[in-house]
Amino acid sequence: MNGTVNGNLNMIGYGLAAIGPGVGIGLIFAAYINGVARQPEARNVLQTIAILGFALAEALAIIGIGLAFALK
Amino acid sequence: MSYSLLAADGSGFTSPGPGDFEYPPLFGAGTFFTKPMLIIVLASLAVALFFYLAARRAVVVPGKLQFLGESVYGFVRNGIALDTMGRQGLKYAPYLTTLFAFIVTLNLSGIIPLLQFPATSRMAIPAFLAVISWVIFNSIGIKRHGFVGYFKAMMFPPGIPKLVYLILAPIEFASTIIIRPVTLAFRLTFNMFAGHLVLLLFILGGEYLVFHKGGIVGIGAGSVSLLGSIVLTFFEGFVQILQAYVFVLLTALYIGGALADEH
């Protein structure tokens, strides 16, 4: 069996690059859930901060997919 | 034996790629008006009409449309402008609301039948919006602190050992002047790009499996894929609204940062 796999290696790179932001976003929302569970009245304040952290961590994954398509 | 999925076994399924984001001109070759441009024009008209109709004949007890308009404005004003900037942010609530409504409309055009293309997945549109936000927050900062004062407050925050400034000042400068607008545009573009690509893959792939591949495996897997595409469409709608919120939230935070006095 001599199999051939077609496709772009960039996508494997993007998959690896998405691990970091994935873990990061998980940690951010875990902390957010923890915070709301301990102090439900802080929900509104925490929500803004959590989404901000999510956006900043996600930027890395987004740059990754951008470069995966841009670089040949 | 080939391990490649569908593209290479000669049966003709080409997986969607960046080429699916290039639209030919609507009115034949030689003209420049494409589908994304049509969506922008429609979205601008829709947003303008919505707020005009909602604000026209405003009464104390609002009707349905006025209530909807006020909810959108109230959400951005209280949830974004007031929360991030305090009372001085109220001045910027109209800009933020317009930005939010415009981006939401452009994003949601990705799941509206017949349009079905998020215009913000073309780089030019988020880039232009990011440039507008960049000009606004920098000019607000310069107006507030003066040209030298603004860059001093940005690059040399007080209370840090002198030697650290060697590293900190260039990083802060690059972060504020270059990275902020670039990530603002990239985040929106590639969220919409990736979302649209996933939807295309599920729907076109499902269609191919059911109608062209056939057989128990083809129809079974294709049905799962098509059903999944419905779920993903709703998820996409959620992401589209969230990303518009994130864009506006970050713009508000940047304006707030430019307004902030030294501590």
mmCIF file of C-alpha atoms in Angstrom:
data_model
loop_
_atom_site.group_PDB
_atom_site.id
_atom_site.type_symbol
_atom_site.label_atom_id
_atom_site.label_comp_id
_atom_site.label_asym_id
_atom_site.label_seq_id
_atom_site.Cartn_x
_atom_site.Cartn_y
_atom_site.Cartn_z
ATOM 1 C CA MET A 1 0.000 0.000 0.000
ATOM 2 C CA ASN A 2 1.615 3.210 -1.107
ATOM 3 C CA GLY A 3 -0.906 5.769 -0.080
ATOM 4 C CA THR A 4 -0.859 9.353 -1.178
ATOM 5 C CA VAL A 5 -2.335 12.120 0.860
ATOM 6 C CA ASN A 6 -3.190 15.277 -1.013
ATOM 7 C CA GLY A 7 -3.675 18.630 0.587
ATOM 8 C CA ASN A 8 -1.833 21.558 1.966
ATOM 9 C CA LEU A 9 0.642 21.185 4.825
ATOM 10 C CA ASN A 10 -0.336 24.691 5.920
ATOM 11 C CA MET A 11 -3.547 23.247 7.332
ATOM 12 C CA ILE A 12 -1.651 20.886 9.637
ATOM 13 C CA GLY A 13 0.346 23.877 10.795
ATOM 14 C CA TYR A 14 -2.863 25.742 11.425
ATOM 15 C CA GLY A 15 -4.225 22.794 13.404
ATOM 16 C CA LEU A 16 -1.131 22.810 15.606
ATOM 17 C CA ALA A 17 -1.314 26.586 15.961
ATOM 18 C CA ALA A 18 -4.926 26.374 17.117
ATOM 19 C CA ILE A 19 -4.036 24.230 20.145
ATOM 20 C CA GLY A 20 -2.658 27.170 22.110
ATOM 21 C CA PRO A 21 -5.597 29.534 21.646
ATOM 22 C CA GLY A 22 -7.952 26.591 22.213
ATOM 23 C CA VAL A 23 -6.464 25.869 25.620
ATOM 24 C CA GLY A 24 -6.343 29.590 26.364
ATOM 25 C CA ILE A 25 -9.992 30.199 25.524
ATOM 26 C CA GLY A 26 -10.947 27.163 27.606
ATOM 27 C CA LEU A 27 -9.085 28.553 30.593
ATOM 28 C CA ILE A 28 -10.683 31.978 30.150
ATOM 29 C CA PHE A 29 -14.223 30.638 30.137
ATOM 30 C CA ALA A 30 -13.450 28.203 32.963
ATOM 31 C CA ALA A 31 -12.364 31.174 35.051
ATOM 32 C CA TYR A 32 -15.467 33.109 33.969
ATOM 33 C CA ILE A 33 -17.802 30.273 34.967
ATOM 34 C CA ASN A 34 -15.976 29.925 38.272
ATOM 35 C CA GLY A 35 -16.311 33.623 38.927
ATOM 36 C CA VAL A 36 -20.023 33.723 38.122
ATOM 37 C CA ALA A 37 -20.682 30.589 40.207
ATOM 38 C CA ARG A 38 -19.008 32.146 43.221
ATOM 39 C CA GLN A 39 -20.466 35.595 42.752
ATOM 40 C CA PRO A 40 -23.501 35.651 40.449
ATOM 41 C CA GLU A 41 -24.001 39.407 40.810
ATOM 42 C CA ALA A 42 -20.605 40.040 39.178
ATOM 43 C CA ARG A 43 -21.831 38.479 35.956
ATOM 44 C CA ASN A 44 -22.066 41.663 33.887
ATOM 45 C CA VAL A 45 -18.592 42.868 34.786
ATOM 46 C CA LEU A 46 -17.053 39.444 34.238
ATOM 47 C CA GLN A 47 -18.805 38.922 30.916
ATOM 48 C CA THR A 48 -17.124 41.925 29.306
ATOM 49 C CA ILE A 49 -13.729 40.878 30.629
ATOM 50 C CA ALA A 50 -14.219 37.254 29.563
ATOM 51 C CA ILE A 51 -15.217 38.197 26.022
ATOM 52 C CA LEU A 52 -12.292 40.612 25.830
ATOM 53 C CA GLY A 53 -9.881 37.867 26.882
ATOM 54 C CA PHE A 54 -11.555 35.470 24.460
ATOM 55 C CA ALA A 55 -11.122 37.965 21.604
ATOM 56 C CA LEU A 56 -7.457 38.546 22.391
ATOM 57 C CA ALA A 57 -6.662 34.820 22.664
ATOM 58 C CA GLU A 58 -8.673 34.062 19.550
ATOM 59 C CA ALA A 59 -6.656 36.604 17.560
ATOM 60 C CA LEU A 60 -3.765 34.121 17.530
ATOM 61 C CA ALA A 61 -5.854 31.379 15.977
ATOM 62 C CA ILE A 62 -7.289 33.854 13.502
ATOM 63 C CA ILE A 63 -3.852 35.040 12.440
ATOM 64 C CA GLY A 64 -2.996 31.352 12.032
ATOM 65 C CA ILE A 65 -5.855 30.634 9.646
ATOM 66 C CA GLY A 66 -5.160 33.859 7.782
ATOM 67 C CA LEU A 67 -1.551 32.884 7.210
ATOM 68 C CA ALA A 68 -2.488 29.285 6.392
ATOM 69 C CA PHE A 69 -4.466 30.533 3.408
ATOM 70 C CA ALA A 70 -2.173 33.421 2.519
ATOM 71 C CA LEU A 71 1.190 31.615 2.455
ATOM 72 C CA LYS A 72 1.735 29.291 -0.466
ATOM 73 C CA MET B 1 -5.037 2.864 -2.718
ATOM 74 C CA SER B 2 -5.647 6.481 -2.059
ATOM 75 C CA TYR B 3 -6.199 7.844 1.403
ATOM 76 C CA SER B 4 -7.252 11.255 0.236
ATOM 77 C CA LEU B 5 -10.820 12.083 1.025
ATOM 78 C CA LEU B 6 -13.003 13.185 -1.812
ATOM 79 C CA ALA B 7 -10.986 15.552 -3.889
ATOM 80 C CA ALA B 8 -8.575 13.125 -5.465
ATOM 81 C CA ASP B 9 -10.469 9.924 -6.149
ATOM 82 C CA GLY B 10 -11.467 11.174 -9.524
ATOM 83 C CA SER B 11 -15.148 11.582 -8.728
ATOM 84 C CA GLY B 12 -15.085 15.318 -9.038
ATOM 85 C CA PHE B 13 -15.779 16.877 -5.663
ATOM 86 C CA THR B 14 -13.641 19.957 -5.255
ATOM 87 C CA SER B 15 -13.603 21.145 -1.689
ATOM 88 C CA PRO B 16 -14.446 24.814 -1.199
ATOM 89 C CA GLY B 17 -11.505 27.170 -0.875
ATOM 90 C CA PRO B 18 -10.566 30.834 -1.017
ATOM 91 C CA GLY B 19 -11.674 30.850 -4.651
ATOM 92 C CA ASP B 20 -15.302 30.702 -3.498
ATOM 93 C CA PHE B 21 -14.899 34.200 -2.108
ATOM 94 C CA GLU B 22 -14.114 35.720 -5.505
ATOM 95 C CA TYR B 23 -17.296 36.850 -7.195
ATOM 96 C CA PRO B 24 -17.541 37.840 -10.840
ATOM 97 C CA PRO B 25 -19.155 41.207 -11.650
ATOM 98 C CA LEU B 26 -22.934 41.054 -11.489
ATOM 99 C CA PHE B 27 -23.592 42.845 -14.765
ATOM 100 C CA GLY B 28 -21.179 41.024 -17.051
ATOM 101 C CA ALA B 29 -17.473 41.420 -17.644
ATOM 102 C CA GLY B 30 -15.988 44.889 -17.563
ATOM 103 C CA THR B 31 -18.261 46.175 -14.819
ATOM 104 C CA PHE B 32 -17.034 46.337 -11.249
ATOM 105 C CA PHE B 33 -20.197 45.821 -9.195
ATOM 106 C CA THR B 34 -19.996 42.461 -7.392
ATOM 107 C CA LYS B 35 -22.185 40.603 -4.927
ATOM 108 C CA PRO B 36 -20.298 41.749 -1.803
ATOM 109 C CA MET B 37 -20.709 45.347 -2.965
ATOM 110 C CA LEU B 38 -24.428 44.788 -3.468
ATOM 111 C CA ILE B 39 -24.609 43.411 0.084
ATOM 112 C CA ILE B 40 -22.831 46.496 1.443
ATOM 113 C CA VAL B 41 -25.240 48.821 -0.355
ATOM 114 C CA LEU B 42 -28.252 46.829 0.875
ATOM 115 C CA ALA B 43 -26.880 46.688 4.429
ATOM 116 C CA SER B 44 -26.223 50.430 4.508
ATOM 117 C CA LEU B 45 -29.738 51.136 3.278
ATOM 118 C CA ALA B 46 -31.248 48.629 5.741
ATOM 119 C CA VAL B 47 -29.393 50.080 8.735
ATOM 120 C CA ALA B 48 -30.177 53.670 7.752
ATOM 121 C CA LEU B 49 -33.832 52.872 7.115
ATOM 122 C CA PHE B 50 -34.143 50.895 10.349
ATOM 123 C CA PHE B 51 -32.814 53.666 12.565
ATOM 124 C CA TYR B 52 -34.674 56.361 10.622
ATOM 125 C CA LEU B 53 -37.998 54.566 10.989
ATOM 126 C CA ALA B 54 -37.272 53.649 14.607
ATOM 127 C CA ALA B 55 -36.367 57.204 15.609
ATOM 128 C CA ARG B 56 -39.028 58.967 13.569
ATOM 129 C CA ARG B 57 -42.002 60.067 15.653
ATOM 130 C CA ALA B 58 -40.425 58.890 18.893
ATOM 131 C CA VAL B 59 -43.053 58.695 21.622
ATOM 132 C CA VAL B 60 -42.892 58.093 25.364
ATOM 133 C CA VAL B 61 -44.552 54.703 25.101
ATOM 134 C CA PRO B 62 -42.610 53.133 22.231
ATOM 135 C CA GLY B 63 -44.094 50.958 19.529
ATOM 136 C CA LYS B 64 -42.488 47.710 18.433
ATOM 137 C CA LEU B 65 -40.045 49.232 15.959
ATOM 138 C CA GLN B 66 -39.056 52.070 18.249
ATOM 139 C CA PHE B 67 -38.546 49.589 21.055
ATOM 140 C CA LEU B 68 -36.275 47.483 18.859
ATOM 141 C CA GLY B 69 -34.222 50.498 17.822
ATOM 142 C CA GLU B 70 -33.945 51.672 21.394
ATOM 143 C CA SER B 71 -32.921 48.198 22.531
ATOM 144 C CA VAL B 72 -30.035 48.141 20.066
ATOM 145 C CA TYR B 73 -28.953 51.633 21.044
ATOM 146 C CA GLY B 74 -29.438 50.904 24.740
ATOM 147 C CA PHE B 75 -27.437 47.692 24.509
ATOM 148 C CA VAL B 76 -24.444 49.442 22.949
ATOM 149 C CA ARG B 77 -24.794 52.549 25.119
ATOM 150 C CA ASN B 78 -25.146 50.758 28.456
ATOM 151 C CA GLY B 79 -23.453 47.463 27.730
ATOM 152 C CA ILE B 80 -20.422 48.765 25.866
ATOM 153 C CA ALA B 81 -19.929 52.542 26.070
ATOM 154 C CA LEU B 82 -20.892 53.050 29.739
ATOM 155 C CA ASP B 83 -19.239 49.837 30.938
ATOM 156 C CA THR B 84 -15.888 50.457 29.324
ATOM 157 C CA MET B 85 -15.534 54.244 29.396
ATOM 158 C CA GLY B 86 -17.895 55.515 32.060
ATOM 159 C CA ARG B 87 -19.931 58.666 31.500
ATOM 160 C CA GLN B 88 -17.390 60.201 29.129
ATOM 161 C CA GLY B 89 -18.134 57.325 26.767
ATOM 162 C CA LEU B 90 -21.705 58.461 26.108
ATOM 163 C CA LYS B 91 -20.399 60.865 23.466
ATOM 164 C CA TYR B 92 -19.185 57.916 21.395
ATOM 165 C CA ALA B 93 -22.289 55.738 21.778
ATOM 166 C CA PRO B 94 -23.811 56.871 18.441
ATOM 167 C CA TYR B 95 -20.675 55.901 16.502
ATOM 168 C CA LEU B 96 -20.440 52.576 18.320
ATOM 169 C CA THR B 97 -24.115 51.838 17.695
ATOM 170 C CA THR B 98 -23.797 52.577 13.981
ATOM 171 C CA LEU B 99 -20.697 50.419 13.777
ATOM 172 C CA PHE B 100 -22.412 47.578 15.622
ATOM 173 C CA ALA B 101 -25.561 47.669 13.500
ATOM 174 C CA PHE B 102 -23.575 47.874 10.263
ATOM 175 C CA ILE B 103 -21.249 44.991 11.129
ATOM 176 C CA VAL B 104 -24.100 42.816 12.410
ATOM 177 C CA THR B 105 -26.025 43.364 9.194
ATOM 178 C CA LEU B 106 -23.021 42.608 7.004
ATOM 179 C CA ASN B 107 -22.200 39.509 9.049
ATOM 180 C CA LEU B 108 -25.742 38.189 9.146
ATOM 181 C CA SER B 109 -25.962 38.459 5.368
ATOM 182 C CA GLY B 110 -23.927 35.257 5.542
ATOM 183 C CA ILE B 111 -26.955 33.281 6.745
ATOM 184 C CA ILE B 112 -29.771 35.255 5.125
ATOM 185 C CA PRO B 113 -31.170 33.179 2.257
ATOM 186 C CA LEU B 114 -30.354 34.449 -1.258
ATOM 187 C CA LEU B 115 -27.573 36.722 -0.009
ATOM 188 C CA GLN B 116 -25.689 33.992 1.863
ATOM 189 C CA PHE B 117 -22.334 35.660 1.789
ATOM 190 C CA PRO B 118 -20.863 37.520 4.772
ATOM 191 C CA ALA B 119 -19.551 40.674 3.108
ATOM 192 C CA THR B 120 -17.133 41.151 6.014
ATOM 193 C CA SER B 121 -15.208 38.054 4.900
ATOM 194 C CA ARG B 122 -13.644 40.239 2.230
ATOM 195 C CA MET B 123 -10.615 41.902 3.829
ATOM 196 C CA ALA B 124 -11.301 45.397 2.492
ATOM 197 C CA ILE B 125 -14.424 46.022 4.553
ATOM 198 C CA PRO B 126 -13.179 45.157 8.062
ATOM 199 C CA ALA B 127 -9.857 46.809 7.188
ATOM 200 C CA PHE B 128 -11.615 50.038 6.317
ATOM 201 C CA LEU B 129 -13.744 49.900 9.468
ATOM 202 C CA ALA B 130 -10.606 49.206 11.515
ATOM 203 C CA VAL B 131 -8.869 52.209 9.943
ATOM 204 C CA ILE B 132 -11.821 54.411 10.883
ATOM 205 C CA SER B 133 -11.654 53.154 14.484
ATOM 206 C CA TRP B 134 -7.860 53.609 14.479
ATOM 207 C CA VAL B 135 -8.114 57.220 13.305
ATOM 208 C CA ILE B 136 -10.829 57.921 15.879
ATOM 209 C CA PHE B 137 -9.058 56.522 18.935
ATOM 210 C CA ASN B 138 -5.710 58.027 18.023
ATOM 211 C CA SER B 139 -7.148 61.456 17.282
ATOM 212 C CA ILE B 140 -9.117 61.361 20.533
ATOM 213 C CA GLY B 141 -5.923 60.516 22.409
ATOM 214 C CA ILE B 142 -3.942 63.260 20.689
ATOM 215 C CA LYS B 143 -6.720 65.770 21.326
ATOM 216 C CA ARG B 144 -6.859 64.779 24.993
ATOM 217 C CA HIS B 145 -3.156 64.606 25.862
ATOM 218 C CA GLY B 146 -1.460 66.532 23.050
ATOM 219 C CA PHE B 147 0.723 64.850 20.436
ATOM 220 C CA VAL B 148 3.792 64.311 22.648
ATOM 221 C CA GLY B 149 1.713 63.636 25.732
ATOM 222 C CA TYR B 150 -0.300 60.937 23.990
ATOM 223 C CA PHE B 151 2.750 59.008 22.845
ATOM 224 C CA LYS B 152 4.396 59.531 26.224
ATOM 225 C CA ALA B 153 1.360 58.146 28.028
ATOM 226 C CA MET B 154 1.236 55.245 25.561
ATOM 227 C CA MET B 155 4.913 54.282 25.519
ATOM 228 C CA PHE B 156 6.145 55.340 28.960
ATOM 229 C CA PRO B 157 3.603 54.353 31.611
ATOM 230 C CA PRO B 158 4.893 55.564 34.993
ATOM 231 C CA GLY B 159 6.104 53.393 37.857
ATOM 232 C CA ILE B 160 8.390 51.067 35.923
ATOM 233 C CA PRO B 161 12.192 50.740 36.240
ATOM 234 C CA LYS B 162 13.960 52.904 33.652
ATOM 235 C CA LEU B 163 15.764 50.022 31.950
ATOM 236 C CA VAL B 164 12.526 48.199 31.176
ATOM 237 C CA TYR B 165 11.417 51.078 28.955
ATOM 238 C CA LEU B 166 13.990 49.915 26.404
ATOM 239 C CA ILE B 167 11.800 46.867 25.779
ATOM 240 C CA LEU B 168 8.429 48.213 26.803
ATOM 241 C CA ALA B 169 8.311 51.388 24.708
ATOM 242 C CA PRO B 170 8.711 49.715 21.282
ATOM 243 C CA ILE B 171 6.298 46.951 22.216
ATOM 244 C CA GLU B 172 3.656 49.400 23.392
ATOM 245 C CA PHE B 173 4.127 51.534 20.289
ATOM 246 C CA ALA B 174 3.840 48.575 17.912
ATOM 247 C CA SER B 175 0.901 47.182 19.864
ATOM 248 C CA THR B 176 -1.113 50.386 19.756
ATOM 249 C CA ILE B 177 -0.257 51.709 16.315
ATOM 250 C CA ILE B 178 0.174 48.550 14.245
ATOM 251 C CA ILE B 179 -1.146 45.426 15.968
ATOM 252 C CA ARG B 180 -4.451 46.867 17.182
ATOM 253 C CA PRO B 181 -5.933 47.826 13.796
ATOM 254 C CA VAL B 182 -4.455 44.758 12.085
ATOM 255 C CA THR B 183 -5.905 42.279 14.588
ATOM 256 C CA LEU B 184 -9.198 44.181 14.608
ATOM 257 C CA ALA B 185 -9.528 43.677 10.857
ATOM 258 C CA PHE B 186 -8.090 40.137 10.811
ATOM 259 C CA ARG B 187 -10.315 38.871 13.587
ATOM 260 C CA LEU B 188 -13.518 39.887 11.872
ATOM 261 C CA THR B 189 -12.413 38.888 8.373
ATOM 262 C CA PHE B 190 -11.164 35.433 9.137
ATOM 263 C CA ASN B 191 -13.945 34.564 11.553
ATOM 264 C CA MET B 192 -16.415 35.223 8.776
ATOM 265 C CA PHE B 193 -14.115 33.573 6.211
ATOM 266 C CA ALA B 194 -13.684 30.400 8.247
ATOM 267 C CA GLY B 195 -17.360 30.253 9.194
ATOM 268 C CA HIS B 196 -18.481 30.620 5.603
ATOM 269 C CA LEU B 197 -15.962 28.009 4.494
ATOM 270 C CA VAL B 198 -17.244 25.491 7.049
ATOM 271 C CA LEU B 199 -20.844 26.095 5.967
ATOM 272 C CA LEU B 200 -19.860 25.669 2.318
ATOM 273 C CA LEU B 201 -18.042 22.447 3.116
ATOM 274 C CA PHE B 202 -20.981 20.968 5.011
ATOM 275 C CA ILE B 203 -23.626 21.979 2.494
ATOM 276 C CA LEU B 204 -21.734 21.318 -0.757
ATOM 277 C CA GLY B 205 -20.170 18.152 0.647
ATOM 278 C CA GLY B 206 -23.543 16.900 1.886
ATOM 279 C CA GLU B 207 -25.151 17.696 -1.455
ATOM 280 C CA TYR B 208 -22.382 15.836 -3.274
ATOM 281 C CA LEU B 209 -22.618 12.786 -1.016
ATOM 282 C CA VAL B 210 -26.393 12.489 -1.252
ATOM 283 C CA PHE B 211 -26.969 13.247 -4.922
ATOM 284 C CA HIS B 212 -23.747 12.259 -6.666
ATOM 285 C CA LYS B 213 -22.053 9.635 -4.534
ATOM 286 C CA GLY B 214 -25.213 7.839 -3.509
ATOM 287 C CA GLY B 215 -25.332 4.446 -1.853
ATOM 288 C CA ILE B 216 -26.071 3.814 1.802
ATOM 289 C CA VAL B 217 -22.816 5.356 2.942
ATOM 290 C CA GLY B 218 -23.167 8.415 0.735
ATOM 291 C CA ILE B 219 -26.759 9.154 1.638
ATOM 292 C CA GLY B 220 -26.191 8.415 5.329
ATOM 293 C CA ALA B 221 -23.102 10.568 5.681
ATOM 294 C CA GLY B 222 -24.554 13.258 3.424
ATOM 295 C CA SER B 223 -27.743 13.485 5.490
ATOM 296 C CA VAL B 224 -25.736 13.853 8.678
ATOM 297 C CA SER B 225 -23.693 16.556 6.981
ATOM 298 C CA LEU B 226 -26.770 18.432 5.767
ATOM 299 C CA LEU B 227 -28.443 18.203 9.177
ATOM 300 C CA GLY B 228 -25.194 19.391 10.736
ATOM 301 C CA SER B 229 -25.200 22.349 8.386
ATOM 302 C CA ILE B 230 -28.497 23.529 9.887
ATOM 303 C CA VAL B 231 -27.021 23.445 13.380
ATOM 304 C CA LEU B 232 -23.879 25.153 12.115
ATOM 305 C CA THR B 233 -25.937 27.885 10.470
ATOM 306 C CA PHE B 234 -27.379 28.830 13.843
ATOM 307 C CA PHE B 235 -23.936 28.613 15.412
ATOM 308 C CA GLU B 236 -22.647 30.853 12.624
ATOM 309 C CA GLY B 237 -25.377 33.378 13.418
ATOM 310 C CA PHE B 238 -24.240 33.394 17.031
ATOM 311 C CA VAL B 239 -20.591 33.859 16.025
ATOM 312 C CA GLN B 240 -21.528 36.648 13.626
ATOM 313 C CA ILE B 241 -23.307 38.629 16.332
ATOM 314 C CA LEU B 242 -20.531 37.886 18.841
ATOM 315 C CA GLN B 243 -17.834 39.086 16.459
ATOM 316 C CA ALA B 244 -19.671 42.338 15.782
ATOM 317 C CA TYR B 245 -19.902 42.791 19.560
ATOM 318 C CA VAL B 246 -16.191 42.041 19.955
ATOM 319 C CA PHE B 247 -15.242 44.550 17.244
ATOM 320 C CA VAL B 248 -17.292 47.282 18.886
ATOM 321 C CA LEU B 249 -16.141 46.330 22.399
ATOM 322 C CA LEU B 250 -12.489 46.540 21.392
ATOM 323 C CA THR B 251 -13.050 49.865 19.618
ATOM 324 C CA ALA B 252 -14.668 51.173 22.805
ATOM 325 C CA LEU B 253 -11.780 49.878 24.921
ATOM 326 C CA TYR B 254 -9.234 51.523 22.628
ATOM 327 C CA ILE B 255 -11.104 54.825 22.799
ATOM 328 C CA GLY B 256 -11.311 54.401 26.571
ATOM 329 C CA GLY B 257 -7.580 53.738 26.739
ATOM 330 C CA ALA B 258 -6.864 56.867 24.719
ATOM 331 C CA LEU B 259 -9.108 58.903 27.012
ATOM 332 C CA ALA B 260 -7.652 57.552 30.250
ATOM 333 C CA ASP B 261 -5.500 59.893 32.319
ATOM 334 C CA GLU B 262 -2.198 58.796 33.770
ATOM 335 C CA HIS B 263 -2.618 57.030 37.047
#
